[in-house]
Short mmCIF file of C-alpha atoms and ligand atoms in Angstrom, two decimals:
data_model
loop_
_atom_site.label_atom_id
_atom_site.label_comp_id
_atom_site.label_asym_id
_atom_site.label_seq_id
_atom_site.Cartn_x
_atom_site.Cartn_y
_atom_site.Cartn_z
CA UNK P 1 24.83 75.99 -15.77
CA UNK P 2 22.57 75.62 -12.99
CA UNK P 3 19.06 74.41 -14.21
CA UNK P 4 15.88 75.85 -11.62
CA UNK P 5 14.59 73.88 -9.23
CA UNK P 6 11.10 75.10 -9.33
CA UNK P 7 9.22 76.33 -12.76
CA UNK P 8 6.30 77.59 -11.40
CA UNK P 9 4.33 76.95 -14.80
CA UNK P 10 1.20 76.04 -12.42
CA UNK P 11 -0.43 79.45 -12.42
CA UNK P 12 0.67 81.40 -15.86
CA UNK P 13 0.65 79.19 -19.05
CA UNK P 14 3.75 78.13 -20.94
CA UNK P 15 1.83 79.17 -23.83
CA UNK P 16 1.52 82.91 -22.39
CA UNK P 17 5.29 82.90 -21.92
CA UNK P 18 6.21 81.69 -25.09
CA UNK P 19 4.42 84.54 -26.39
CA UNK P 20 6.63 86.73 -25.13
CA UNK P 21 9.29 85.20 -26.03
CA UNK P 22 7.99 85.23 -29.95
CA UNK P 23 7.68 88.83 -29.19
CA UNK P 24 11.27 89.36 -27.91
CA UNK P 25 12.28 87.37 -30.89
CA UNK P 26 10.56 89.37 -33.52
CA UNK P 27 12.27 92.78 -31.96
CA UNK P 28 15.30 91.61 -32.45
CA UNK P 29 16.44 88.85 -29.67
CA UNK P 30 18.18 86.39 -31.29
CA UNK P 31 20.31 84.26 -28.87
CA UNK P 32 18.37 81.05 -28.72
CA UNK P 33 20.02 80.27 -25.30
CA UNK P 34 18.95 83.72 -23.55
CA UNK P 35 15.38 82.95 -24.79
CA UNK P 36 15.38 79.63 -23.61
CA UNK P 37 15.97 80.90 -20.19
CA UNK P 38 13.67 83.15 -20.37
CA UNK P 39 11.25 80.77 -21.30
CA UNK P 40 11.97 78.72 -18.02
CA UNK P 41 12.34 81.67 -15.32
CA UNK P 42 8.50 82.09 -13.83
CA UNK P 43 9.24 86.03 -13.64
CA UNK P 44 5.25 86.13 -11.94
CA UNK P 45 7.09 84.98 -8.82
CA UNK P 46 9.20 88.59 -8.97
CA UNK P 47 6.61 90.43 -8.88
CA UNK P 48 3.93 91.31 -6.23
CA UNK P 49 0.86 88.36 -6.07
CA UNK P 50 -1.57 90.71 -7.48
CA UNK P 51 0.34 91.78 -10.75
CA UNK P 52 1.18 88.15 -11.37
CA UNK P 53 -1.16 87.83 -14.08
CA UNK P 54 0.97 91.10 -15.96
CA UNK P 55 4.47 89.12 -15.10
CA UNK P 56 4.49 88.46 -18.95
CA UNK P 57 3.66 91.37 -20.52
CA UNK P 58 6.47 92.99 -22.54
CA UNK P 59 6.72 95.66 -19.48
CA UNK P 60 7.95 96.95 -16.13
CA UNK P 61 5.86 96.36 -13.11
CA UNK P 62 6.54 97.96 -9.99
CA UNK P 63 8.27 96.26 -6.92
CA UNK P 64 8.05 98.36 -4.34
CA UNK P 65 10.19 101.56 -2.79
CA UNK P 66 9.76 103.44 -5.95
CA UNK P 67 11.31 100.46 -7.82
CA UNK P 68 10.51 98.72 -10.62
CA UNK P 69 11.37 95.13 -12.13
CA UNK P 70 12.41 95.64 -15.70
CA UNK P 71 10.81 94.91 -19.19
CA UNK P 72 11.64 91.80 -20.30
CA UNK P 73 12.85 93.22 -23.56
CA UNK P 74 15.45 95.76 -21.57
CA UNK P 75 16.58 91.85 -19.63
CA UNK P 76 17.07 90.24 -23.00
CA UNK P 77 19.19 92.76 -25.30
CA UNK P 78 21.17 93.57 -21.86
CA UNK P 79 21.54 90.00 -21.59
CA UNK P 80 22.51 89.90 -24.99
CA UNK P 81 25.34 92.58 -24.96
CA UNK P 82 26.77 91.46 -22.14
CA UNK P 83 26.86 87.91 -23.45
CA UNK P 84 28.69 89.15 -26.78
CA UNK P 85 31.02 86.81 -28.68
CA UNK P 86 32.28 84.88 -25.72
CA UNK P 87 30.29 84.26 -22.61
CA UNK P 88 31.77 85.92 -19.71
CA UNK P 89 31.83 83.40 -16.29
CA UNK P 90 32.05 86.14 -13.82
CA UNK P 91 29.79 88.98 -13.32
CA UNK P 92 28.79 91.76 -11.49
CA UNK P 93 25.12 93.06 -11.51
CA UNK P 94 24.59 96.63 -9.64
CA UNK P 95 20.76 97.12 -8.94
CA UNK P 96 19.19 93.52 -8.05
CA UNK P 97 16.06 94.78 -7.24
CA UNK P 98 13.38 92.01 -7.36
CA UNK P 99 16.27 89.33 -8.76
CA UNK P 100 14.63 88.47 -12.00
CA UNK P 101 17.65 89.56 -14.44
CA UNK P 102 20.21 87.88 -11.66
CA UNK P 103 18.62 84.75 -11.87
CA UNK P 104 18.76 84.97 -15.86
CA UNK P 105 22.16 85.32 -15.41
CA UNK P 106 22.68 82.86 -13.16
CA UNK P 107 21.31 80.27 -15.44
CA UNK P 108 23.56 81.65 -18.39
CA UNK P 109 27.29 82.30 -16.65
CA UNK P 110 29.27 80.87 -14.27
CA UNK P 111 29.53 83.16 -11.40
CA UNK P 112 26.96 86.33 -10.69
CA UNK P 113 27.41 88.92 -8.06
CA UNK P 114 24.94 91.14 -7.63
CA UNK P 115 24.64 94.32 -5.20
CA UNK P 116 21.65 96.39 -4.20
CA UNK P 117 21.52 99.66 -1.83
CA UNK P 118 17.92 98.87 -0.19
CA UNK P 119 17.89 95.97 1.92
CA UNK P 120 13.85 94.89 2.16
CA UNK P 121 14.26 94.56 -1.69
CA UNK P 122 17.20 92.60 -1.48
CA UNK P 123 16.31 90.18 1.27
CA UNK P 124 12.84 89.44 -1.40
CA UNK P 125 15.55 88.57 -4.00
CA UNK P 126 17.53 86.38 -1.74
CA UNK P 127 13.96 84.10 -0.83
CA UNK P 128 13.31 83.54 -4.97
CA UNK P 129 17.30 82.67 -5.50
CA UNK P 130 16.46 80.28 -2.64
CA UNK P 131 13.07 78.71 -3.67
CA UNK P 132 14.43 78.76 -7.54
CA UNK P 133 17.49 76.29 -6.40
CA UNK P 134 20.20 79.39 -7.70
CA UNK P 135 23.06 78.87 -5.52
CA UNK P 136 25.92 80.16 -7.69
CA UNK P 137 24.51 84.16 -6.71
CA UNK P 138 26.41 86.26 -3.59
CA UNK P 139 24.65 88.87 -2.98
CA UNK P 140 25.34 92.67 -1.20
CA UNK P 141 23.78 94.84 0.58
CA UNK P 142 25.58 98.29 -0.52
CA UNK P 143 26.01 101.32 -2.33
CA UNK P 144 26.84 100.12 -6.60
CA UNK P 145 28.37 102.88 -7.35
CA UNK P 146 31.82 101.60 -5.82
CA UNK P 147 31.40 98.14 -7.55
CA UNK P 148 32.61 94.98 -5.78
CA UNK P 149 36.46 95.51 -5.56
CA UNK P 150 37.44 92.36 -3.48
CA UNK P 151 35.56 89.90 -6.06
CA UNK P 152 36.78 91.73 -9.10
CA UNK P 153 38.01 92.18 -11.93
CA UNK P 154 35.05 90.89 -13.57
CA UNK P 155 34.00 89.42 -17.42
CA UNK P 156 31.34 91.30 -17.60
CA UNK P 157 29.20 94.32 -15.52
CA UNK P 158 25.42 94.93 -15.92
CA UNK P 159 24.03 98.24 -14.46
CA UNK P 160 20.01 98.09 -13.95
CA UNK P 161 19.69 102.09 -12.73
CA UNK P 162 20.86 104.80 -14.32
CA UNK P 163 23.79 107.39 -13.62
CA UNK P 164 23.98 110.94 -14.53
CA UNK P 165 27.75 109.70 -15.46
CA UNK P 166 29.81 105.85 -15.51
CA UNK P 167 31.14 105.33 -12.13
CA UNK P 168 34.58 105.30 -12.33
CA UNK P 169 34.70 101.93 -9.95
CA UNK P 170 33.14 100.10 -12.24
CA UNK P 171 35.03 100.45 -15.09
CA UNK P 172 37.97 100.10 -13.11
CA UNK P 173 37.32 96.45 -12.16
CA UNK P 174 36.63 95.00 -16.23
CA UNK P 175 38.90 92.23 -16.83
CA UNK P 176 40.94 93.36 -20.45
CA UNK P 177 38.28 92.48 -22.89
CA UNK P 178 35.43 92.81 -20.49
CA UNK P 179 32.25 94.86 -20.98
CA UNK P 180 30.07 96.97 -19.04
CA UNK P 181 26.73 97.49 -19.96
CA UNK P 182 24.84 100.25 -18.74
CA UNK P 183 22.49 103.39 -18.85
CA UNK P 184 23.26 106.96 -18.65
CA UNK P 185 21.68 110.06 -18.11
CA UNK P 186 18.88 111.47 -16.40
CA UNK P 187 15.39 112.50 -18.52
CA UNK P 188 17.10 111.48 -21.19
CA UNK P 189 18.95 108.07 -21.23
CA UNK P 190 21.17 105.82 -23.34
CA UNK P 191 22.36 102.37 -23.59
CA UNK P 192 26.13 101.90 -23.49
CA UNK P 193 28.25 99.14 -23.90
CA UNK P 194 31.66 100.03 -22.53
CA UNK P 195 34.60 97.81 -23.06
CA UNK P 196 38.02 97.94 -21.69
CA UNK P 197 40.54 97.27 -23.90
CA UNK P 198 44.21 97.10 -23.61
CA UNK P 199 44.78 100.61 -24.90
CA UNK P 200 42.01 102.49 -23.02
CA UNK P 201 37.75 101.95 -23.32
CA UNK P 202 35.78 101.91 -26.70
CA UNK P 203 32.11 103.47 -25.52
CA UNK P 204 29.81 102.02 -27.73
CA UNK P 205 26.10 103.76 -27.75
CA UNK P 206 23.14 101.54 -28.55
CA UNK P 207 19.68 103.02 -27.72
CA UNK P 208 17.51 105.63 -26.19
CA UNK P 209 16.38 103.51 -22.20
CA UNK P 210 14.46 104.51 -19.34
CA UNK P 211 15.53 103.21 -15.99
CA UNK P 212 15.20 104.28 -12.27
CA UNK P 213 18.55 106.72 -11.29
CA UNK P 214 21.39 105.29 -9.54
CA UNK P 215 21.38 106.67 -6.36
CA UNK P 216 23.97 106.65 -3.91
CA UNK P 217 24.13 105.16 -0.20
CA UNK P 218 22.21 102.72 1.28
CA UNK P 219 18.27 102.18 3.05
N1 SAH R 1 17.52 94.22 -12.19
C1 SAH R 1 16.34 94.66 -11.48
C2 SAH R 1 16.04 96.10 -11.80
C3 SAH R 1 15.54 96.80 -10.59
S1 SAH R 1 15.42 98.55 -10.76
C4 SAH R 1 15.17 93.76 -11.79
O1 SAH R 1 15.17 93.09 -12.82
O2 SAH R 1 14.23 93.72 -10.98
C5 SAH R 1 17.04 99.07 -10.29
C6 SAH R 1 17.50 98.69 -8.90
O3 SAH R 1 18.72 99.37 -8.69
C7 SAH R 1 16.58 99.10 -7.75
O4 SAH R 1 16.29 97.99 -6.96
C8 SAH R 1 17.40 100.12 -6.98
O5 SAH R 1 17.19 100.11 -5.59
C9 SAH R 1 18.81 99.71 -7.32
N2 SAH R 1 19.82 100.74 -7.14
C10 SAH R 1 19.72 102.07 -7.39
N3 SAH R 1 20.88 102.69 -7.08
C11 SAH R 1 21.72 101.71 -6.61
C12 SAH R 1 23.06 101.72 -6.12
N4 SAH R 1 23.79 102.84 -6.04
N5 SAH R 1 23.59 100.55 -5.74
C13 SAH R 1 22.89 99.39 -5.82
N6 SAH R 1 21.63 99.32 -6.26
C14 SAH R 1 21.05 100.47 -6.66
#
């Protein structure tokens, strides 16, 4: 897997990282290889210059257009589900946002597309894949909610907003035996882990989230 380029450990300490990762660890994180990586990724260089110094805090910062980059827990256990047994090589992320869960996934599978609907955010996203040395990631500018049908069917499928229902595309393009993992709902959310299966999907429901909606079209 692609190792990064640049660390970044100059202006956060490892040692402030590696508290979080302790902290990830003690709720519940326990592949050693998705905590390794996010030991490595300098996630202060996804987020705004002047919330740097939060970038490894257990929590979501904002990034813009009513956005917000994730909590690092949220990154990890997705991370985790998605990784399951066997680690899938190609995946689709909908919602790249500021790029910080794409690049963990770029350092853990083989292939990651990821697609976002506003394009300011995603051209940010595109500069940090550059300047981290991740060249395994194509990127899209475009509405999520119709997947990526041409680069399908995919391993795995990792929704960062949340729909008031599962898009239909996207559990259309799971390989047999891959997994989608994503919230649902509106005030009130949930974590699922959908997987297709030969006979049908088994919709597995893991806990109560909170992300930004999935909206539809693109700005
Ligand atoms: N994975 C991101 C999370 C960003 S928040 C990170 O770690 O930073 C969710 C993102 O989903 C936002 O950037 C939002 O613009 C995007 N989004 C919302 N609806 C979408 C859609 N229909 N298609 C693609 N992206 C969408």
């Amino acid at each position: 897997m692609p190792k990064l380029t640049h660390r970044g450990v100059g202006m956060t300490s490892q040692r402030t990282r590696n508290r979080l990762i302790e902290r990830l660890r003690e709720q519940g994180i326990a592949n050693q290889q998705i905590l390794d990586v996010m030991a490595m990724t300098p996630r202060h260089l996804f987020v705004d210059e002047a919330l740097a110094h939060r970038a490894y805090e257990d929590t979501a910062l904002p990034i813009g257009h009513s956005q917000t980059i994730s909590q690092p827990y949220i990154v990890a256990r997705m991370t985790e589900l998605l990784m399951g047994h066997e680690a899938p090589e190609r995946v689709l992320e909908v919602g790249t946002g500021s790029g910080y869960q794409t690049a963990i996934l770029a350092q853990l599978v083989k292939e990651v597309f990821t697609v976002e609907r506003i394009s300011a955010l995603l051209e940010q996203a595109r500069t940090r894949f550059r300047t981290l040395g991740l060249k395994s990631v194509r990127h899209r500018h475009d509405d999520g909610h119709i997947g990526w049908a041409d680069r399908g069917p995919f391993d795995g499928i990792l929704c960062t907003a949340s729909p008031r229902q599962v898009p239909e595309a996207l559990v259309e393009q799971l390989r047999i035996g891959g997994r989608l993992v994503i919230p649902v709902g509106g005030d009130e959310q949930h974590l699922h882990v959908i997987t297709r299966t030969e006979a049908g999907f088994d919709d597995e429901i893991i806990e109560p989230v909170r992300f930004v909606p999935l909206v539809g079209g693109r700005s």
